mmCIF file of C-alpha atoms in Angstrom:
data_model
loop_
_atom_site.group_PDB
_atom_site.id
_atom_site.type_symbol
_atom_site.label_atom_id
_atom_site.label_comp_id
_atom_site.label_asym_id
_atom_site.label_seq_id
_atom_site.Cartn_x
_atom_site.Cartn_y
_atom_site.Cartn_z
ATOM 1 C CA MET L 1 0.000 0.000 0.000
ATOM 2 C CA ALA L 2 1.504 3.323 -1.021
ATOM 3 C CA LEU L 3 1.923 5.816 1.769
ATOM 4 C CA PHE L 4 1.995 8.778 -0.541
ATOM 5 C CA GLY L 5 -0.315 9.173 -3.488
ATOM 6 C CA ARG L 6 0.263 11.432 -6.406
ATOM 7 C CA LYS L 7 -1.145 14.895 -6.125
ATOM 8 C CA LYS L 8 -3.949 15.570 -8.531
ATOM 9 C CA PRO L 9 -2.931 18.199 -11.066
ATOM 10 C CA VAL L 10 -4.553 21.565 -10.476
ATOM 11 C CA ALA L 11 -6.985 22.275 -13.265
ATOM 12 C CA GLU L 12 -6.170 25.301 -15.364
ATOM 13 C CA PRO L 13 -8.803 28.018 -15.063
ATOM 14 C CA LEU L 14 -11.184 28.141 -17.980
ATOM 15 C CA PRO L 15 -10.437 30.915 -20.473
ATOM 16 C CA LEU L 16 -12.904 33.753 -19.979
ATOM 17 C CA VAL L 17 -14.355 33.330 -23.471
ATOM 18 C CA VAL L 18 -15.113 29.648 -22.780
ATOM 19 C CA LEU L 19 -16.566 30.430 -19.350
ATOM 20 C CA ALA L 20 -18.738 33.195 -20.802
ATOM 21 C CA GLN L 21 -20.021 30.971 -23.621
ATOM 22 C CA ARG L 22 -20.781 28.156 -21.198
ATOM 23 C CA THR L 23 -22.604 30.499 -18.815
ATOM 24 C CA LEU L 24 -24.766 31.891 -21.609
ATOM 25 C CA ALA L 25 -25.477 28.407 -22.949
ATOM 26 C CA GLU L 26 -26.693 27.350 -19.492
ATOM 27 C CA ARG L 27 -29.190 30.190 -19.789
ATOM 28 C CA GLY L 28 -30.375 29.120 -23.232
ATOM 29 C CA VAL L 29 -28.262 31.552 -25.246
ATOM 30 C CA GLU L 30 -26.033 30.032 -27.904
ATOM 31 C CA THR L 31 -23.204 32.226 -29.170
ATOM 32 C CA THR L 32 -20.322 32.206 -31.635
ATOM 33 C CA VAL L 33 -16.934 33.815 -31.114
ATOM 34 C CA ASP L 34 -15.983 36.859 -33.178
ATOM 35 C CA GLY L 35 -12.331 37.811 -32.766
ATOM 36 C CA PRO L 36 -9.256 36.210 -31.187
ATOM 37 C CA PRO L 37 -10.570 33.712 -28.572
ATOM 38 C CA GLY L 38 -7.565 34.232 -26.308
ATOM 39 C CA ASP L 39 -8.027 37.999 -26.103
ATOM 40 C CA PRO L 40 -11.179 38.877 -24.129
ATOM 41 C CA MET L 41 -10.419 42.592 -24.495
ATOM 42 C CA HIS L 42 -11.104 42.411 -28.222
ATOM 43 C CA VAL L 43 -13.366 39.394 -28.701
ATOM 44 C CA ARG L 44 -17.160 39.462 -29.003
ATOM 45 C CA LEU L 45 -19.765 36.775 -28.512
ATOM 46 C CA LEU L 46 -22.511 36.909 -31.120
ATOM 47 C CA GLY L 47 -25.915 35.574 -30.083
ATOM 48 C CA ALA L 48 -28.209 33.810 -32.540
ATOM 49 C CA ASP L 49 -30.703 36.667 -32.030
ATOM 50 C CA GLY L 50 -28.143 39.247 -33.126
ATOM 51 C CA GLN L 51 -27.233 40.343 -29.590
ATOM 52 C CA VAL L 52 -23.550 41.214 -29.106
ATOM 53 C CA TYR L 53 -21.782 40.418 -25.822
ATOM 54 C CA LEU L 54 -18.555 42.342 -25.169
ATOM 55 C CA LEU L 55 -16.124 40.870 -22.642
ATOM 56 C CA ALA L 56 -13.649 43.693 -21.970
ATOM 57 C CA ASN L 57 -15.402 44.986 -18.828
ATOM 58 C CA LEU L 58 -15.913 41.439 -17.568
ATOM 59 C CA ALA L 59 -12.219 40.669 -18.059
ATOM 60 C CA ALA L 60 -11.333 43.592 -15.802
ATOM 61 C CA GLN L 61 -13.778 42.418 -13.126
ATOM 62 C CA VAL L 62 -12.421 38.843 -12.906
ATOM 63 C CA ARG L 63 -8.713 39.698 -13.106
ATOM 64 C CA GLY L 64 -6.859 38.091 -10.184
ATOM 65 C CA GLU L 65 -9.937 36.320 -8.789
ATOM 66 C CA THR L 66 -10.143 32.636 -7.821
ATOM 67 C CA GLU L 67 -11.876 30.234 -10.191
ATOM 68 C CA GLU L 68 -14.936 30.057 -7.950
ATOM 69 C CA ARG L 69 -15.124 33.806 -7.668
ATOM 70 C CA ARG L 70 -14.614 34.216 -11.433
ATOM 71 C CA THR L 71 -17.531 31.898 -12.095
ATOM 72 C CA ASP L 72 -19.780 33.790 -9.673
ATOM 73 C CA ILE L 73 -18.888 37.138 -11.252
ATOM 74 C CA VAL L 74 -19.526 35.871 -14.779
ATOM 75 C CA ARG L 75 -22.874 34.341 -13.808
ATOM 76 C CA ALA L 76 -24.018 37.505 -12.057
ATOM 77 C CA HIS L 77 -22.866 39.619 -15.008
ATOM 78 C CA PHE L 78 -24.906 37.705 -17.562
ATOM 79 C CA ASP L 79 -27.890 37.365 -15.237
ATOM 80 C CA ARG L 80 -28.018 41.167 -15.065
ATOM 81 C CA MET L 81 -27.531 41.482 -18.797
ATOM 82 C CA LEU L 82 -30.237 38.973 -19.695
ATOM 83 C CA GLN L 83 -32.601 40.601 -17.201
ATOM 84 C CA ALA L 84 -31.916 43.896 -18.955
ATOM 85 C CA HIS L 85 -32.991 42.356 -22.263
ATOM 86 C CA ARG L 86 -36.420 41.830 -20.732
ATOM 87 C CA GLU L 87 -36.733 45.529 -19.883
ATOM 88 C CA PRO L 88 -38.691 47.796 -22.238
ATOM 89 C CA THR L 89 -36.550 49.372 -24.940
ATOM 90 C CA PRO L 90 -35.881 53.127 -24.710
ATOM 91 C CA GLU L 91 -38.404 53.625 -27.533
ATOM 92 C CA GLU L 92 -41.080 51.918 -25.413
ATOM 93 C CA LEU L 93 -40.579 54.165 -22.373
ATOM 94 C CA SER L 94 -43.086 56.922 -21.673
ATOM 95 C CA ALA L 95 -42.036 60.559 -21.427
ATOM 96 C CA ASP L 96 -42.145 60.417 -17.609
ATOM 97 C CA GLU L 97 -40.099 57.208 -17.527
ATOM 98 C CA LEU L 98 -37.478 58.798 -19.752
ATOM 99 C CA ARG L 99 -37.362 61.909 -17.591
ATOM 100 C CA ASP L 100 -36.581 59.675 -14.624
ATOM 101 C CA ARG L 101 -34.080 57.334 -16.303
ATOM 102 C CA VAL L 102 -32.076 59.360 -18.814
ATOM 103 C CA ARG L 103 -28.500 60.214 -17.827
ATOM 104 C CA LEU L 104 -25.586 62.161 -19.258
ATOM 105 C CA ARG L 105 -22.419 60.102 -19.550
ATOM 106 C CA LEU L 106 -18.792 60.763 -20.419
ATOM 107 C CA LEU L 107 -17.528 58.259 -22.981
ATOM 108 C CA ALA L 108 -14.065 57.637 -24.373
ATOM 109 C CA GLU L 109 -13.912 58.522 -28.053
ATOM 110 C CA ASP L 110 -11.918 55.398 -28.892
ATOM 111 C CA GLY L 111 -14.393 53.426 -30.988
ATOM 112 C CA ALA L 112 -14.663 50.625 -28.398
ATOM 113 C CA ASP L 113 -18.413 51.171 -28.038
ATOM 114 C CA PRO L 114 -20.176 49.872 -31.188
ATOM 115 C CA THR L 115 -23.118 52.234 -30.617
ATOM 116 C CA ASP L 116 -23.586 54.968 -33.234
ATOM 117 C CA LEU L 117 -22.700 58.116 -31.273
ATOM 118 C CA THR L 118 -22.545 60.654 -34.079
ATOM 119 C CA TYR L 119 -24.985 62.800 -32.082
ATOM 120 C CA ALA L 120 -22.629 62.915 -29.069
ATOM 121 C CA ARG L 121 -21.336 66.300 -27.957
ATOM 122 C CA PRO L 122 -17.596 66.964 -27.605
ATOM 123 C CA PHE L 123 -16.374 67.463 -24.043
ATOM 124 C CA ALA L 124 -12.572 67.367 -24.295
ATOM 125 C CA PRO L 125 -10.039 65.758 -26.656
ATOM 126 C CA GLY L 126 -10.733 62.019 -26.461
ATOM 127 C CA LEU L 127 -14.003 62.433 -24.547
ATOM 128 C CA VAL L 128 -17.591 62.948 -25.659
ATOM 129 C CA LEU L 129 -20.944 63.296 -23.915
ATOM 130 C CA GLY L 130 -23.597 60.729 -24.730
ATOM 131 C CA LEU L 131 -27.073 59.920 -23.450
ATOM 132 C CA CYS L 132 -27.948 56.746 -21.530
ATOM 133 C CA VAL L 133 -31.010 55.128 -20.051
ATOM 134 C CA ASP L 134 -30.426 53.816 -16.522
ATOM 135 C CA TYR L 135 -32.259 50.514 -15.964
ATOM 136 C CA PRO L 136 -32.295 48.646 -12.615
ATOM 137 C CA THR L 137 -29.600 46.171 -13.674
ATOM 138 C CA THR L 138 -27.816 47.816 -16.596
ATOM 139 C CA VAL L 139 -27.266 51.015 -18.562
ATOM 140 C CA SER L 140 -28.222 51.381 -22.216
ATOM 141 C CA THR L 141 -26.337 53.922 -24.322
ATOM 142 C CA LEU L 142 -28.669 55.663 -26.738
ATOM 143 C CA ALA L 143 -27.774 55.448 -30.427
ATOM 144 C CA THR L 144 -28.221 58.223 -32.957
ATOM 145 C CA GLN L 145 -30.991 56.385 -34.797
ATOM 146 C CA THR L 146 -32.921 55.873 -31.533
ATOM 147 C CA LEU L 147 -33.274 59.543 -30.563
ATOM 148 C CA PRO L 148 -36.071 60.470 -33.043
ATOM 149 C CA LYS L 149 -38.127 57.497 -31.792
ATOM 150 C CA LEU L 150 -38.180 58.597 -28.141
ATOM 151 C CA ALA L 151 -41.066 60.188 -26.265
ATOM 152 C CA LEU L 152 -38.978 63.281 -25.443
ATOM 153 C CA GLY L 153 -37.388 65.799 -27.767
ATOM 154 C CA ALA L 154 -33.616 66.272 -27.889
ATOM 155 C CA ASP L 155 -33.506 69.499 -25.835
ATOM 156 C CA GLU L 156 -35.486 68.033 -22.941
ATOM 157 C CA LEU L 157 -33.487 64.784 -23.100
ATOM 158 C CA TRP L 158 -30.189 66.631 -22.673
ATOM 159 C CA ALA L 159 -31.576 68.882 -19.932
ATOM 160 C CA MET L 160 -33.044 66.008 -17.915
ATOM 161 C CA ALA L 161 -29.932 63.893 -18.458
ATOM 162 C CA ARG L 162 -27.748 66.609 -16.951
ATOM 163 C CA PHE L 163 -30.145 67.147 -14.040
ATOM 164 C CA ASN L 164 -30.246 63.416 -13.234
ATOM 165 C CA THR L 165 -26.478 62.982 -13.506
ATOM 166 C CA ASP L 166 -25.936 65.924 -11.156
ATOM 167 C CA ALA L 167 -28.336 64.233 -8.706
ATOM 168 C CA GLU L 168 -26.684 60.803 -8.962
ATOM 169 C CA ALA L 169 -25.643 59.538 -5.500
ATOM 170 C CA VAL L 170 -21.945 59.314 -4.579
ATOM 171 C CA ASP L 171 -20.311 57.120 -1.956
ATOM 172 C CA ALA L 172 -17.623 59.655 -1.045
ATOM 173 C CA ASN L 173 -16.870 63.319 -1.639
ATOM 174 C CA ALA L 174 -13.850 64.299 0.415
ATOM 175 C CA GLU L 175 -10.708 66.421 0.482
ATOM 176 C CA ILE L 176 -7.980 63.750 0.713
ATOM 177 C CA ALA L 177 -5.037 66.189 0.677
ATOM 178 C CA PRO L 178 -4.880 69.989 0.919
ATOM 179 C CA GLY L 179 -6.868 71.234 -2.061
ATOM 180 C CA VAL L 180 -7.295 67.752 -3.623
ATOM 181 C CA HIS L 181 -10.839 66.405 -3.774
ATOM 182 C CA ILE L 182 -12.055 62.909 -4.608
ATOM 183 C CA VAL L 183 -15.558 61.858 -5.631
ATOM 184 C CA GLU L 184 -16.219 58.146 -6.068
ATOM 185 C CA GLY L 185 -19.037 55.638 -6.021
ATOM 186 C CA GLU L 186 -20.670 52.554 -7.480
ATOM 187 C CA SER L 187 -22.669 54.644 -9.914
ATOM 188 C CA LEU L 188 -21.502 54.528 -13.533
ATOM 189 C CA PHE L 189 -21.989 58.292 -13.754
ATOM 190 C CA ILE L 190 -19.512 59.583 -11.156
ATOM 191 C CA ALA L 191 -16.936 60.754 -13.709
ATOM 192 C CA SER L 192 -19.749 62.315 -15.738
ATOM 193 C CA LYS L 193 -20.321 64.782 -12.900
ATOM 194 C CA ALA L 194 -17.298 66.617 -14.307
ATOM 195 C CA VAL L 195 -19.776 68.310 -16.642
ATOM 196 C CA ASN L 196 -20.921 70.427 -13.662
ATOM 197 C CA LEU L 197 -17.946 70.818 -11.345
ATOM 198 C CA PRO L 198 -19.364 73.806 -9.368
ATOM 199 C CA ALA L 199 -22.222 71.554 -8.193
ATOM 200 C CA LEU L 200 -19.613 69.427 -6.396
ATOM 201 C CA PHE L 201 -16.938 71.881 -5.277
ATOM 202 C CA GLY L 202 -18.512 75.333 -5.370
ATOM 203 C CA ALA L 203 -17.376 78.276 -7.433
ATOM 204 C CA ALA L 204 -13.808 78.244 -8.738
ATOM 205 C CA PRO L 205 -13.309 81.560 -10.565
ATOM 206 C CA PHE L 206 -9.866 80.539 -11.823
ATOM 207 C CA GLY L 207 -11.017 77.140 -13.062
ATOM 208 C CA THR L 208 -10.550 73.541 -11.945
ATOM 209 C CA VAL L 209 -7.946 70.907 -12.767
ATOM 210 C CA PHE L 210 -9.471 67.440 -12.715
ATOM 211 C CA ALA L 211 -9.048 63.825 -13.802
ATOM 212 C CA VAL L 212 -11.499 61.080 -14.762
ATOM 213 C CA PRO L 213 -9.412 57.886 -15.082
ATOM 214 C CA HIS L 214 -12.505 55.669 -15.027
ATOM 215 C CA ARG L 215 -16.276 56.000 -14.771
ATOM 216 C CA HIS L 216 -16.478 55.565 -10.981
ATOM 217 C CA LEU L 217 -13.944 58.253 -10.042
ATOM 218 C CA LEU L 218 -13.462 62.014 -10.262
ATOM 219 C CA LEU L 219 -10.405 63.803 -8.854
ATOM 220 C CA ALA L 220 -10.237 67.594 -8.762
ATOM 221 C CA VAL L 221 -8.293 70.657 -7.644
ATOM 222 C CA PRO L 222 -10.341 73.883 -7.757
ATOM 223 C CA LEU L 223 -7.855 76.725 -8.308
ATOM 224 C CA ARG L 224 -8.216 79.158 -5.429
ATOM 225 C CA ASP L 225 -4.782 80.395 -4.301
ATOM 226 C CA ALA L 226 -1.029 79.757 -4.420
ATOM 227 C CA ASP L 227 -1.432 76.451 -2.550
ATOM 228 C CA SER L 228 -3.269 75.078 -5.585
ATOM 229 C CA LEU L 229 0.085 74.629 -7.356
ATOM 230 C CA GLN L 230 1.171 71.976 -4.857
ATOM 231 C CA ALA L 231 -2.300 70.430 -4.961
ATOM 232 C CA ILE L 232 -1.969 69.973 -8.737
ATOM 233 C CA GLN L 233 1.339 68.144 -8.252
ATOM 234 C CA THR L 234 -0.335 65.897 -5.674
ATOM 235 C CA LEU L 235 -3.206 65.251 -8.062
ATOM 236 C CA ALA L 236 -0.785 64.334 -10.853
ATOM 237 C CA GLY L 237 1.009 61.823 -8.619
ATOM 238 C CA LEU L 238 -2.275 60.293 -7.523
ATOM 239 C CA LEU L 239 -3.425 59.936 -11.127
ATOM 240 C CA VAL L 240 -0.203 58.152 -12.128
ATOM 241 C CA GLN L 241 -0.646 55.785 -9.173
ATOM 242 C CA ILE L 242 -4.216 54.950 -10.241
ATOM 243 C CA LEU L 243 -3.279 54.423 -13.885
ATOM 244 C CA GLY L 244 -0.437 52.093 -12.928
ATOM 245 C CA ASP L 245 -2.292 50.031 -10.312
ATOM 246 C CA GLU L 246 -2.701 46.710 -12.126
ATOM 247 C CA ASP L 247 -4.315 45.037 -9.105
ATOM 248 C CA ALA L 248 -7.146 47.546 -8.814
ATOM 249 C CA GLY L 249 -7.437 48.037 -12.557
ATOM 250 C CA LEU L 250 -9.696 50.593 -14.194
ATOM 251 C CA PRO L 251 -13.351 49.522 -13.751
ATOM 252 C CA GLY L 252 -15.104 49.753 -17.081
ATOM 253 C CA GLY L 253 -11.831 50.544 -18.835
ATOM 254 C CA LEU L 254 -9.737 53.686 -19.177
ATOM 255 C CA LEU L 255 -11.725 56.873 -19.603
ATOM 256 C CA SER L 256 -8.904 59.433 -19.800
ATOM 257 C CA PRO L 257 -5.248 59.348 -18.670
ATOM 258 C CA HIS L 258 -4.938 63.145 -18.682
ATOM 259 C CA LEU L 259 -5.210 66.036 -16.298
ATOM 260 C CA LEU L 260 -7.931 68.298 -17.669
ATOM 261 C CA PHE L 261 -8.521 71.997 -17.067
ATOM 262 C CA SER L 262 -12.040 73.440 -17.016
ATOM 263 C CA ARG L 263 -12.842 77.138 -17.046
ATOM 264 C CA HIS L 264 -15.758 79.068 -18.520
ATOM 265 C CA ASP L 265 -17.294 75.823 -19.850
ATOM 266 C CA HIS L 266 -14.194 75.020 -21.901
ATOM 267 C CA VAL L 267 -12.205 71.852 -21.105
ATOM 268 C CA SER L 268 -8.692 71.127 -22.387
ATOM 269 C CA PRO L 269 -5.927 68.639 -21.488
ATOM 270 C CA VAL L 270 -2.982 70.026 -19.513
ATOM 271 C CA SER L 271 -0.837 66.896 -19.447
ATOM 272 C CA THR L 272 0.553 64.128 -21.607
ATOM 273 C CA PHE L 273 0.815 60.507 -20.520
ATOM 274 C CA ASP L 274 3.256 57.896 -21.804
ATOM 275 C CA HIS L 275 1.556 54.495 -21.549
ATOM 276 C CA GLU L 276 4.864 52.627 -21.906
ATOM 277 C CA THR L 277 6.805 54.427 -19.184
ATOM 278 C CA GLY L 278 3.851 55.523 -17.029
ATOM 279 C CA GLU L 279 5.215 59.071 -17.018
ATOM 280 C CA LEU L 280 2.810 61.995 -16.795
ATOM 281 C CA ARG L 281 4.027 65.454 -17.761
ATOM 282 C CA ILE L 282 2.079 68.616 -16.907
ATOM 283 C CA GLU L 283 1.843 71.012 -19.850
ATOM 284 C CA VAL L 284 1.032 74.668 -19.211
ATOM 285 C CA ASP L 285 -0.460 76.489 -22.185
ATOM 286 C CA GLU L 286 -1.295 80.199 -22.306
ATOM 287 C CA ARG L 287 -4.829 79.731 -20.993
ATOM 288 C CA PHE L 288 -3.736 77.526 -18.090
ATOM 289 C CA GLN L 289 -0.793 79.814 -17.301
ATOM 290 C CA GLU L 290 -3.107 82.801 -17.015
ATOM 291 C CA ALA L 291 -5.367 80.936 -14.582
ATOM 292 C CA LEU L 292 -2.432 79.837 -12.418
ATOM 293 C CA GLU L 293 -1.029 83.364 -12.242
ATOM 294 C CA GLN L 294 -4.422 84.751 -11.245
ATOM 295 C CA ALA L 295 -4.822 82.079 -8.548
ATOM 296 C CA VAL L 296 -1.362 82.821 -7.122
ATOM 297 C CA ALA L 297 -1.999 86.545 -7.138
#
């Protein structure tokens, strides 16, 4: 009788694409793979009904998790998504329902979202403002061709979207270092609150430097006096730390790697970021220089 048996080999975790396909199949949804199967950031699952399932956000959620935890996350993800498919479409919502559910949302202008966003309004280089409908379990980005079919006209949609995004609940709004403010929360619209910075931080006559690395986070330095210069340096260091934190990742993907400067409803980048080296360099143009000098004075 052998005293020591061989250890059973540890099973390799299922690739995310395989796990996602299996999870959907268990729920009666058969899919085919479109794209490189080993790259969940760029692969899509195509349902027989024409539904497209992107895996990039899911890949970020399961990174570093145990196999059991990965499976739970994937199941919960698709349960929410399939529940959302049973919700009324935006075109089926009444005017009052739209007034309650429409939101303004900052989106990266990188082509990752397949939705037609030609109606979207520019916010800053690399960022646009789109309209979304907030359902209980998911968020639906409105496409250009959908807008004429809705129960509200464009002007009221944009106005109500901004009002609702301003009113979106946050989990924290705090000054974490002298002059450096952080706003974060589970809501997908936290970063989108950058559209109305005075609603969060009060008046800033010299403007505000801010960052929106991902949809759940907004960092800001309202320019008020000479101490704001050090606060901007602190903000820059914090942004680099967030962008380089592979363990925490960027929920929902990268929104913007830049420091942005907002004044008089005009937003412009005031930094460059090297993705290879992780180096962020603050760039002071004439408009930003004028604001800094006025704040110091």
